Every structure is written in C-alpha cells, then in structure tokens.
PDB file of C-alpha atoms and ligand atoms in Angstrom:
ATOM      1  CA  UNK A 111     -39.337 -77.548 -82.466  1.00 36.00           C
ATOM      2  CA  UNK A 112     -36.166 -78.637 -85.128  1.00 40.00           C
ATOM      3  CA  UNK A 113     -38.939 -80.977 -86.626  1.00 42.00           C
ATOM      4  CA  UNK A 114     -42.040 -79.367 -86.019  1.00 41.00           C
ATOM      5  CA  UNK A 115     -40.804 -75.626 -88.745  1.00 41.00           C
ATOM      6  CA  UNK A 116     -39.326 -77.572 -91.272  1.00 44.00           C
ATOM      7  CA  UNK A 117     -42.813 -79.230 -91.961  1.00 45.00           C
ATOM      8  CA  UNK A 118     -45.097 -76.588 -91.221  1.00 41.00           C
ATOM      9  CA  UNK A 119     -43.182 -74.318 -93.416  1.00 44.00           C
ATOM     10  CA  UNK A 120     -43.010 -77.041 -96.229  1.00 44.00           C
ATOM     11  CA  UNK A 121     -47.281 -77.915 -95.591  1.00 45.00           C
ATOM     12  CA  UNK A 122     -47.922 -73.752 -96.372  1.00 43.00           C
ATOM     13  CA  UNK A 123     -45.754 -73.422 -99.474  1.00 44.00           C
ATOM     14  CA  UNK A 124     -46.921 -76.904-100.322  1.00 47.00           C
ATOM     15  CA  UNK A 125     -50.796 -75.190 -99.895  1.00 49.00           C
ATOM     16  CA  UNK A 126     -49.936 -72.152-101.645  1.00 55.00           C
ATOM     17  CA  UNK A 127     -48.781 -73.786-104.509  1.00 85.00           C
ATOM     18  CA  UNK A 128     -51.799 -75.138-104.808  1.00 97.00           C
ATOM     19  CA  UNK A 129     -54.923 -73.591-107.661  1.00 98.00           C
ATOM     20  CA  UNK A 130     -58.429 -73.632-109.069  1.00 98.00           C
ATOM     21  CA  UNK A 131     -59.986 -71.787-111.318  1.00 98.00           C
ATOM     22  CA  UNK A 132     -63.292 -70.021-109.347  1.00 98.00           C
ATOM     23  CA  UNK A 133     -64.587 -67.841-112.457  1.00 98.00           C
ATOM     24  CA  UNK A 134     -64.998 -67.139-115.964  1.00 98.00           C
ATOM     25  CA  UNK A 135     -64.088 -64.432-118.022  1.00 98.00           C
ATOM     26  CA  UNK A 136     -65.805 -64.547-121.306  1.00 98.00           C
ATOM     27  CA  UNK A 137     -67.425 -61.620-123.697  1.00 94.00           C
ATOM     28  CA  UNK A 138     -65.654 -59.242-121.540  1.00 95.00           C
ATOM     29  CA  UNK A 139     -67.488 -60.235-118.540  1.00 97.00           C
ATOM     30  CA  UNK A 140     -66.124 -61.688-115.313  1.00 98.00           C
ATOM     31  CA  UNK A 141     -68.073 -63.734-113.348  1.00 98.00           C
ATOM     32  CA  UNK A 142     -68.058 -63.876-109.955  1.00 98.00           C
ATOM     33  CA  UNK A 143     -66.381 -66.792-107.626  1.00 98.00           C
ATOM     34  CA  UNK A 144     -68.041 -70.634-108.523  1.00 98.00           C
ATOM     35  CA  UNK A 145     -71.032 -69.065-110.207  1.00 98.00           C
ATOM     36  CA  UNK A 146     -70.224 -70.299-113.994  1.00 98.00           C
ATOM     37  CA  UNK A 147     -67.779 -72.971-112.561  1.00 98.00           C
ATOM     38  CA  UNK A 148     -68.999 -75.981-110.171  1.00 98.00           C
ATOM     39  CA  UNK A 149     -68.000 -75.450-106.796  1.00 98.00           C
ATOM     40  CA  UNK A 150     -64.811 -77.702-106.688  1.00 98.00           C
ATOM     41  CA  UNK A 151     -64.408 -79.772-103.891  1.00 98.00           C
ATOM     42  CA  UNK A 152     -60.653 -77.879-103.704  1.00 98.00           C
ATOM     43  CA  UNK A 153     -62.043 -74.377-102.963  1.00 98.00           C
ATOM     44  CA  UNK A 154     -60.833 -74.290-100.140  1.00 97.00           C
ATOM     45  CA  UNK A 155     -57.818 -76.505 -99.874  1.00 97.00           C
ATOM     46  CA  UNK A 156     -56.554 -75.721-103.458  1.00 97.00           C
ATOM     47  CA  UNK A 157     -55.501 -79.613-103.744  1.00 98.00           C
ATOM     48  CA  UNK A 158     -55.055 -81.967-106.562  1.00 98.00           C
ATOM     49  CA  UNK A 159     -57.204 -85.031-107.640  1.00 98.00           C
ATOM     50  CA  UNK A 160     -54.552 -87.546-107.945  1.00 98.00           C
ATOM     51  CA  UNK A 161     -56.284 -90.795-108.354  1.00 98.00           C
ATOM     52  CA  UNK A 162     -57.733 -90.560-111.927  1.00 98.00           C
ATOM     53  CA  UNK A 163     -59.710 -93.179-111.496  1.00 98.00           C
ATOM     54  CA  UNK A 164     -61.972 -91.618-108.054  1.00 98.00           C
ATOM     55  CA  UNK A 165     -65.561 -89.852-109.365  1.00 98.00           C
ATOM     56  CA  UNK A 166     -63.452 -86.163-108.962  1.00 98.00           C
ATOM     57  CA  UNK A 167     -61.846 -86.431-112.417  1.00 98.00           C
ATOM     58  CA  UNK A 168     -65.734 -85.254-113.662  1.00 98.00           C
ATOM     59  CA  UNK A 169     -65.925 -81.852-112.323  1.00 98.00           C
ATOM     60  CA  UNK A 170     -64.128 -81.572-109.144  1.00 98.00           C
ATOM     61  CA  UNK A 171     -66.844 -80.928-107.447  1.00 98.00           C
ATOM     62  CA  UNK A 172     -67.994 -79.697-103.597  1.00 98.00           C
ATOM     63  CA  UNK A 173     -71.288 -81.165-103.704  1.00 97.00           C
ATOM     64  CA  UNK A 174     -72.046 -83.258-106.741  1.00 96.00           C
ATOM     65  CA  UNK A 175     -75.689 -82.950-108.658  1.00 91.00           C
ATOM     66  CA  UNK A 176     -75.461 -79.147-107.481  1.00 94.00           C
ATOM     67  CA  UNK A 177     -75.130 -77.062-110.656  1.00 97.00           C
ATOM     68  CA  UNK A 178     -73.386 -73.209-110.826  1.00 98.00           C
ATOM     69  CA  UNK A 179     -75.958 -70.472-110.487  1.00 98.00           C
ATOM     70  CA  UNK A 180     -75.758 -69.015-114.374  1.00 98.00           C
ATOM     71  CA  UNK A 181     -74.484 -70.519-118.055  1.00 98.00           C
ATOM     72  CA  UNK A 182     -72.603 -68.131-120.006  1.00 98.00           C
ATOM     73  CA  UNK A 183     -73.633 -68.222-123.825  1.00 98.00           C
ATOM     74  CA  UNK A 184     -70.121 -67.783-125.525  1.00 98.00           C
ATOM     75  CA  UNK A 185     -70.174 -67.879-129.798  1.00 98.00           C
ATOM     76  CA  UNK A 186     -68.681 -70.706-131.393  1.00 98.00           C
ATOM     77  CA  UNK A 187     -64.848 -69.614-132.313  1.00 98.00           C
ATOM     78  CA  UNK A 188     -64.594 -66.550-129.594  1.00 98.00           C
ATOM     79  CA  UNK A 189     -62.429 -67.110-126.617  1.00 98.00           C
ATOM     80  CA  UNK A 190     -63.630 -68.477-123.231  1.00 98.00           C
ATOM     81  CA  UNK A 191     -61.198 -68.480-119.987  1.00 98.00           C
ATOM     82  CA  UNK A 192     -61.162 -69.415-116.348  1.00 99.00           C
ATOM     83  CA  UNK A 193     -59.585 -67.550-113.658  1.00 98.00           C
ATOM     84  CA  UNK A 194     -56.833 -68.862-111.571  1.00 98.00           C
ATOM     85  CA  UNK A 195     -55.967 -68.562-108.614  1.00 98.00           C
ATOM     86  CA  UNK A 196     -53.647 -67.624-107.788  1.00 97.00           C
ATOM     87  CA  UNK A 197     -51.505 -68.661-110.766  1.00 98.00           C
ATOM     88  CA  UNK A 198     -50.422 -72.172-112.361  1.00 98.00           C
ATOM     89  CA  UNK A 199     -47.164 -72.546-110.494  1.00 98.00           C
ATOM     90  CA  UNK A 200     -46.353 -76.392-111.413  1.00 98.00           C
ATOM     91  CA  UNK A 201     -45.152 -77.423-114.452  1.00 98.00           C
ATOM     92  CA  UNK A 202     -47.726 -80.214-116.876  1.00 98.00           C
ATOM     93  CA  UNK A 203     -50.012 -79.993-119.462  1.00 98.00           C
ATOM     94  CA  UNK A 204     -53.177 -77.656-119.804  1.00 99.00           C
ATOM     95  CA  UNK A 205     -55.774 -79.661-121.766  1.00 99.00           C
ATOM     96  CA  UNK A 206     -59.896 -78.737-122.326  1.00 99.00           C
ATOM     97  CA  UNK A 207     -62.556 -80.817-122.840  1.00 99.00           C
ATOM     98  CA  UNK A 208     -65.981 -80.872-123.953  1.00 98.00           C
ATOM     99  CA  UNK A 209     -69.465 -82.628-123.055  1.00 98.00           C
ATOM    100  CA  UNK A 210     -72.506 -81.963-125.028  1.00 98.00           C
ATOM    101  CA  UNK A 211     -75.698 -81.832-122.464  1.00 98.00           C
ATOM    102  CA  UNK A 212     -77.929 -84.762-123.712  1.00 98.00           C
ATOM    103  CA  UNK A 213     -81.719 -83.354-124.213  1.00 97.00           C
ATOM    104  CA  UNK A 214     -83.218 -83.581-121.263  1.00 97.00           C
ATOM    105  CA  UNK A 215     -80.594 -81.966-119.380  1.00 98.00           C
ATOM    106  CA  UNK A 216     -79.133 -78.407-119.138  1.00 98.00           C
ATOM    107  CA  UNK A 217     -75.649 -77.592-118.284  1.00 98.00           C
ATOM    108  CA  UNK A 218     -76.642 -77.431-114.316  1.00 98.00           C
ATOM    109  CA  UNK A 219     -77.807 -80.514-114.052  1.00 98.00           C
ATOM    110  CA  UNK A 220     -76.033 -82.426-116.457  1.00 98.00           C
ATOM    111  CA  UNK A 221     -73.454 -84.534-114.420  1.00 98.00           C
ATOM    112  CA  UNK A 222     -70.829 -85.188-116.902  1.00 98.00           C
ATOM    113  CA  UNK A 223     -71.038 -88.959-116.416  1.00 98.00           C
ATOM    114  CA  UNK A 224     -70.799 -91.489-119.408  1.00 98.00           C
ATOM    115  CA  UNK A 225     -68.570 -91.160-122.482  1.00 98.00           C
ATOM    116  CA  UNK A 226     -69.141 -88.272-123.779  1.00 98.00           C
ATOM    117  CA  UNK A 227     -66.278 -85.522-123.841  1.00 98.00           C
ATOM    118  CA  UNK A 228     -63.956 -84.792-126.079  1.00 98.00           C
ATOM    119  CA  UNK A 229     -60.674 -82.781-125.955  1.00 98.00           C
ATOM    120  CA  UNK A 230     -60.477 -79.331-127.608  1.00 98.00           C
ATOM    121  CA  UNK A 231     -57.440 -77.982-126.764  1.00 98.00           C
ATOM    122  CA  UNK A 232     -54.003 -79.870-125.245  1.00 98.00           C
ATOM    123  CA  UNK A 233     -50.108 -78.209-125.290  1.00 98.00           C
ATOM    124  CA  UNK A 234     -46.582 -79.509-124.705  1.00 98.00           C
ATOM    125  CA  UNK A 235     -43.406 -78.385-123.395  1.00 98.00           C
ATOM    126  CA  UNK A 236     -40.573 -76.898-125.124  1.00 98.00           C
ATOM    127  CA  UNK A 237     -37.414 -77.637-123.959  1.00 97.00           C
ATOM    128  CA  UNK A 238     -37.432 -81.061-123.702  1.00 98.00           C
ATOM    129  CA  UNK A 239     -33.533 -82.695-123.706  1.00 97.00           C
ATOM    130  CA  UNK A 240     -32.287 -79.785-122.300  1.00 96.00           C
ATOM    131  CA  UNK A 241     -32.359 -78.938-118.364  1.00 91.00           C
ATOM    132  CA  UNK A 242     -34.659 -75.766-119.459  1.00 94.00           C
ATOM    133  CA  UNK A 243     -38.226 -77.404-119.949  1.00 96.00           C
ATOM    134  CA  UNK A 244     -40.939 -75.081-119.715  1.00 97.00           C
ATOM    135  CA  UNK A 245     -45.168 -75.098-120.455  1.00 98.00           C
ATOM    136  CA  UNK A 246     -46.929 -72.681-121.639  1.00 98.00           C
ATOM    137  CA  UNK A 247     -49.300 -72.584-118.864  1.00 98.00           C
ATOM    138  CA  UNK A 248     -46.770 -71.608-116.775  1.00 98.00           C
ATOM    139  CA  UNK A 249     -47.433 -68.869-114.346  1.00 98.00           C
ATOM    140  CA  UNK A 250     -50.261 -67.895-115.782  1.00 98.00           C
ATOM    141  CA  UNK A 251     -53.593 -66.315-114.008  1.00 98.00           C
ATOM    142  CA  UNK A 252     -55.780 -66.918-116.772  1.00 98.00           C
ATOM    143  CA  UNK A 253     -56.524 -69.673-118.943  1.00 98.00           C
ATOM    144  CA  UNK A 254     -58.167 -69.684-122.340  1.00 98.00           C
ATOM    145  CA  UNK A 255     -59.221 -71.967-124.800  1.00 98.00           C
ATOM    146  CA  UNK A 256     -61.371 -71.401-128.214  1.00 98.00           C
ATOM    147  CA  UNK A 257     -63.885 -72.280-128.677  1.00 98.00           C
ATOM    148  CA  UNK A 258     -64.458 -74.585-131.791  1.00 98.00           C
ATOM    149  CA  UNK A 259     -66.528 -73.264-134.629  1.00 98.00           C
ATOM    150  CA  UNK A 260     -67.562 -76.368-136.053  1.00 98.00           C
ATOM    151  CA  UNK A 261     -69.245 -77.028-132.848  1.00 98.00           C
ATOM    152  CA  UNK A 262     -72.882 -77.698-132.628  1.00 98.00           C
ATOM    153  CA  UNK A 263     -74.914 -74.702-130.711  1.00 98.00           C
ATOM    154  CA  UNK A 264     -76.210 -75.934-127.379  1.00 98.00           C
ATOM    155  CA  UNK A 265     -75.738 -76.484-123.727  1.00 98.00           C
ATOM    156  CA  UNK A 266     -72.111 -77.708-122.859  1.00 98.00           C
ATOM    157  CA  UNK A 267     -70.076 -78.202-120.240  1.00 98.00           C
ATOM    158  CA  UNK A 268     -66.411 -77.014-120.654  1.00 99.00           C
ATOM    159  CA  UNK A 269     -63.650 -78.959-118.764  1.00 99.00           C
ATOM    160  CA  UNK A 270     -60.323 -77.807-117.812  1.00 99.00           C
ATOM    161  CA  UNK A 271     -57.529 -79.966-116.412  1.00 99.00           C
ATOM    162  CA  UNK A 272     -53.964 -79.039-115.189  1.00 98.00           C
ATOM    163  CA  UNK A 273     -51.979 -82.070-114.854  1.00 98.00           C
ATOM    164  CA  UNK A 274     -48.727 -81.309-112.773  1.00 98.00           C
ATOM    165  CA  UNK A 275     -46.245 -83.537-113.432  1.00 98.00           C
ATOM    166  CA  UNK A 276     -43.019 -82.033-110.705  1.00 97.00           C
ATOM    167  CA  UNK A 277     -44.179 -85.104-108.409  1.00 97.00           C
ATOM    168  CA  UNK A 278     -45.314 -87.932-111.574  1.00 98.00           C
ATOM    169  CA  UNK A 279     -42.129 -89.695-111.309  1.00 97.00           C
ATOM    170  CA  UNK A 280     -44.580 -92.339-109.655  1.00 97.00           C
ATOM    171  CA  UNK A 281     -47.784 -93.975-109.722  1.00 98.00           C
ATOM    172  CA  UNK A 282     -49.821 -91.586-108.267  1.00 98.00           C
ATOM    173  CA  UNK A 283     -48.079 -88.745-107.996  1.00 98.00           C
ATOM    174  CA  UNK A 284     -49.556 -86.780-110.851  1.00 98.00           C
ATOM    175  CA  UNK A 285     -51.490 -83.902-109.927  1.00 98.00           C
ATOM    176  CA  UNK A 286     -54.410 -83.271-111.896  1.00 98.00           C
ATOM    177  CA  UNK A 287     -56.045 -79.546-111.311  1.00 98.00           C
ATOM    178  CA  UNK A 288     -59.619 -79.601-112.810  1.00 98.00           C
ATOM    179  CA  UNK A 289     -63.376 -77.383-113.429  1.00 98.00           C
ATOM    180  CA  UNK A 290     -66.409 -77.536-115.035  1.00 98.00           C
ATOM    181  CA  UNK A 291     -68.007 -74.422-116.890  1.00 99.00           C
ATOM    182  CA  UNK A 292     -71.692 -74.751-117.947  1.00 98.00           C
ATOM    183  CA  UNK A 293     -71.951 -73.003-121.252  1.00 98.00           C
ATOM    184  CA  UNK A 294     -74.223 -72.223-124.267  1.00 98.00           C
ATOM    185  CA  UNK A 295     -72.372 -72.442-127.364  1.00 98.00           C
ATOM    186  CA  UNK A 296     -73.794 -70.264-130.278  1.00 98.00           C
ATOM    187  CA  UNK A 297     -73.632 -69.463-133.645  1.00 98.00           C
ATOM    188  CA  UNK A 298     -71.701 -73.133-133.992  1.00 98.00           C
ATOM    189  CA  UNK A 299     -72.299 -74.541-137.612  1.00 98.00           C
ATOM    190  CA  UNK A 300     -72.820 -78.225-136.124  1.00 98.00           C
ATOM    191  CA  UNK A 301     -69.551 -80.189-138.645  1.00 98.00           C
ATOM    192  CA  UNK A 302     -68.003 -81.440-136.125  1.00 98.00           C
ATOM    193  CA  UNK A 303     -66.642 -84.582-136.137  1.00 96.00           C
ATOM    194  CA  UNK A 304     -66.111 -84.896-132.884  1.00 96.00           C
ATOM    195  CA  UNK A 305     -64.762 -88.961-132.812  1.00 93.00           C
ATOM    196  CA  UNK A 306     -64.779 -91.290-130.232  1.00 95.00           C
ATOM    197  CA  UNK A 307     -66.336 -89.820-127.215  1.00 98.00           C
ATOM    198  CA  UNK A 308     -64.737 -90.523-123.823  1.00 98.00           C
ATOM    199  CA  UNK A 309     -65.399 -90.385-120.059  1.00 98.00           C
ATOM    200  CA  UNK A 310     -64.019 -88.661-116.961  1.00 98.00           C
ATOM    201  CA  UNK A 311     -63.633 -91.029-114.953  1.00 98.00           C
ATOM    202  CA  UNK A 312     -62.570 -93.669-117.598  1.00 98.00           C
ATOM    203  CA  UNK A 313     -60.275 -91.999-119.919  1.00 98.00           C
ATOM    204  CA  UNK A 314     -57.118 -91.328-118.270  1.00 98.00           C
ATOM    205  CA  UNK A 315     -54.769 -94.871-116.519  1.00 98.00           C
ATOM    206  CA  UNK A 316     -52.300 -93.999-113.785  1.00 98.00           C
ATOM    207  CA  UNK A 317     -49.877 -95.231-115.424  1.00 98.00           C
ATOM    208  CA  UNK A 318     -50.382 -93.505-119.239  1.00 98.00           C
ATOM    209  CA  UNK A 319     -47.466 -92.394-120.241  1.00 98.00           C
ATOM    210  CA  UNK A 320     -48.403 -88.971-120.217  1.00 98.00           C
ATOM    211  CA  UNK A 321     -49.653 -89.304-115.915  1.00 98.00           C
ATOM    212  CA  UNK A 322     -46.562 -91.690-114.756  1.00 98.00           C
ATOM    213  CA  UNK A 323     -43.582 -88.784-116.331  1.00 98.00           C
ATOM    214  CA  UNK A 324     -40.374 -88.416-114.302  1.00 97.00           C
ATOM    215  CA  UNK A 325     -39.739 -84.273-115.519  1.00 97.00           C
ATOM    216  CA  UNK A 326     -36.242 -84.589-114.140  1.00 95.00           C
ATOM    217  CA  UNK A 327     -33.476 -86.709-114.649  1.00 93.00           C
ATOM    218  CA  UNK A 328     -33.058 -88.243-116.861  1.00 94.00           C
ATOM    219  CA  UNK A 329     -33.858 -85.451-118.730  1.00 95.00           C
ATOM    220  CA  UNK A 330     -37.430 -86.092-120.885  1.00 97.00           C
ATOM    221  CA  UNK A 331     -37.075 -86.048-124.972  1.00 98.00           C
ATOM    222  CA  UNK A 332     -40.824 -86.913-125.316  1.00 98.00           C
ATOM    223  CA  UNK A 333     -43.935 -85.687-123.869  1.00 98.00           C
ATOM    224  CA  UNK A 334     -47.161 -87.837-124.867  1.00 98.00           C
ATOM    225  CA  UNK A 335     -50.736 -86.106-123.657  1.00 98.00           C
ATOM    226  CA  UNK A 336     -53.183 -88.545-122.273  1.00 98.00           C
ATOM    227  CA  UNK A 337     -56.339 -88.696-123.633  1.00 98.00           C
ATOM    228  CA  UNK A 338     -57.512 -88.464-127.229  1.00 98.00           C
ATOM    229  CA  UNK A 339     -56.379 -86.791-129.774  1.00 98.00           C
ATOM    230  CA  UNK A 340     -57.560 -82.503-129.939  1.00 98.00           C
ATOM    231  CA  UNK A 341     -60.666 -82.713-132.466  1.00 98.00           C
ATOM    232  CA  UNK A 342     -60.171 -80.721-135.880  1.00 97.00           C
ATOM    233  CA  UNK A 343     -62.602 -77.955-137.510  1.00 96.00           C
TER     234      UNK A 343
HETATM  235  C1  NAG B 141     -78.288 -70.556-125.401  1.00 82.56           C
HETATM  236  O1  NAG B 141     -78.298 -69.692-126.419  1.00 82.56           O
HETATM  237  C2  NAG B 141     -79.409 -69.764-127.429  1.00 82.56           C
HETATM  238  C3  NAG B 141     -79.647 -69.054-128.626  1.00 82.56           C
HETATM  239  O2  NAG B 141     -79.117 -67.622-128.111  1.00 82.56           O
HETATM  240  C4  NAG B 141     -81.218 -69.198-126.268  1.00 82.56           C
HETATM  241  O3  NAG B 141     -82.055 -69.288-126.732  1.00 82.56           O
HETATM  242  C5  NAG B 141     -81.163 -69.968-125.021  1.00 82.56           C
HETATM  243  O4  NAG B 141     -82.072 -69.168-124.508  1.00 82.56           O
HETATM  244  C6  NAG B 141     -79.566 -70.111-124.667  1.00 82.56           C
HETATM  245  N1  NAG B 141     -80.186 -70.902-122.994  1.00 82.56           N
HETATM  246  C7  NAG B 141     -79.535 -71.006-122.337  1.00 82.56           C
HETATM  247  C8  NAG B 141     -79.380 -71.279-120.938  1.00 82.56           C
HETATM  248  O5  NAG B 141     -78.914 -69.574-122.109  1.00 82.56           O
HETATM  249 CU1   CU B 142     -49.955 -77.654-105.331  1.00 82.56          CU
END
C-alpha cells in the first residue's frame, strides 16, 4: 500500500496533465469533437508522441487514412482555432504548419506524408534567464492561428503541435501533442514563397536543441524552436 497509493496518484495526475485538440472554431462555428480534426491516437489517453521519428508525427491519427467527416472553409487572413481538452498544462512552444493538398486528393484523403509542410506560427518563452520562464500558450483551452493572407486558396491540412518541455532534458523526454484539421482556404492571394518544405516525421531530430532541452537548471537563457523558419507574406 505504501507504494501503490502514491503511484496511482502519480498516474492519475499525469493523465490529467495531458491534452488533445478535438474541435475547431472558425467563422464563429465550433465543430463537434473529431468532426473537422482527424481522430487522434490519444483520444482517450491524451498522451503525447515522444519519438520524433515515428509515423505519428504526421497527424497522430488513430486510424491512419481515415479522414475527418468535414473540411472547414476559412478565409485567408482570418483565424482558425483548435479547442484544447482540457488545457495546455505543460510548458513549451506552440507551432502551426500547413500542407497544401496535392491535386487528385482532398483534405479528407491526403495523408500528409512527404516534404509538404511549411510553418506559419511559432512562439517562444519570456523570462529566459530567470526562474520564471513562461510560454504564451500556458493554460489555454483554445489555441489559434491566423491563416496567412498570401497562401494559395485550396484545401490544406493544418497541423497544430505543442511541445511540452518539462521532461525534455533527456532524449525522448519532450512530449509532442499533435492534431491535423482539414481546411479549405478561400481568398488567398497565392503570392507566398514557402521556401523548402519539410516532412513529418523528418523535420525534427531527438537531439535538436529545441527538443532536447533543459528547462529548469541551469536556467536557460535562450530557446531555439525546432523546424524551419516561419513563412512571411
Ligand atoms: C472550397 O472553397 C471553394 C471556394 O469557395 C469551393 O468552391 C469548394 O467547394 C470548397 N471545397 C470544400 C471541400 O469545401
Ligand atoms: Cu501531460
């Protein structure tokens, strides 16, 4: 008993601390769970991806190849949000990536494999060099991104990724929370130069400085987000 009670409590606390991104909020409409977001493998566990080379890095799908029921139209230049169940309860950066659906596929059928992704958002901490480092997404129950005005119109996968760094001081300790929404961008100018596209898995290594990261001691004085630079219109 001395051992099992604390272990049980620890396990429960750990599960509560994890999270998923089950709903979209766009054009003032909140979707049902997993209606516009591909059903994620961590639907019930809420657990993270910890192997950045695993196939789960693409969209963390529970049943790969099964699209979500709906694709959401969103105007370029407007915001698209994912709900968080229940909140971003770990410290770390938030990223959003887009992948244009190739011709012959739809947002519901495209698997997101290959060098197809470009980064449209990243954030970093404040308080570096102090004992109170904070992250913009901390505690949020909804995370949102502006779809760049300059992307081409058409169907995309929109990949949200939150990297929890509280255990990232050893290889494989970073926790990645990932989901993909199916969107249809309207009114994009199409002038964006995306630069080199990246693949998931592939874009990150377990030893990237933003993945293998000691958050607590010695106090970090810089943070380098993994992956490519954010595209600019
Ligand atoms: C995407 O938007 C275009 C332009 O409004 C529309 O013609 C097309 O049917 C939409 N596709 C989907 C899958 O919603
Ligand atoms: Cu957790």
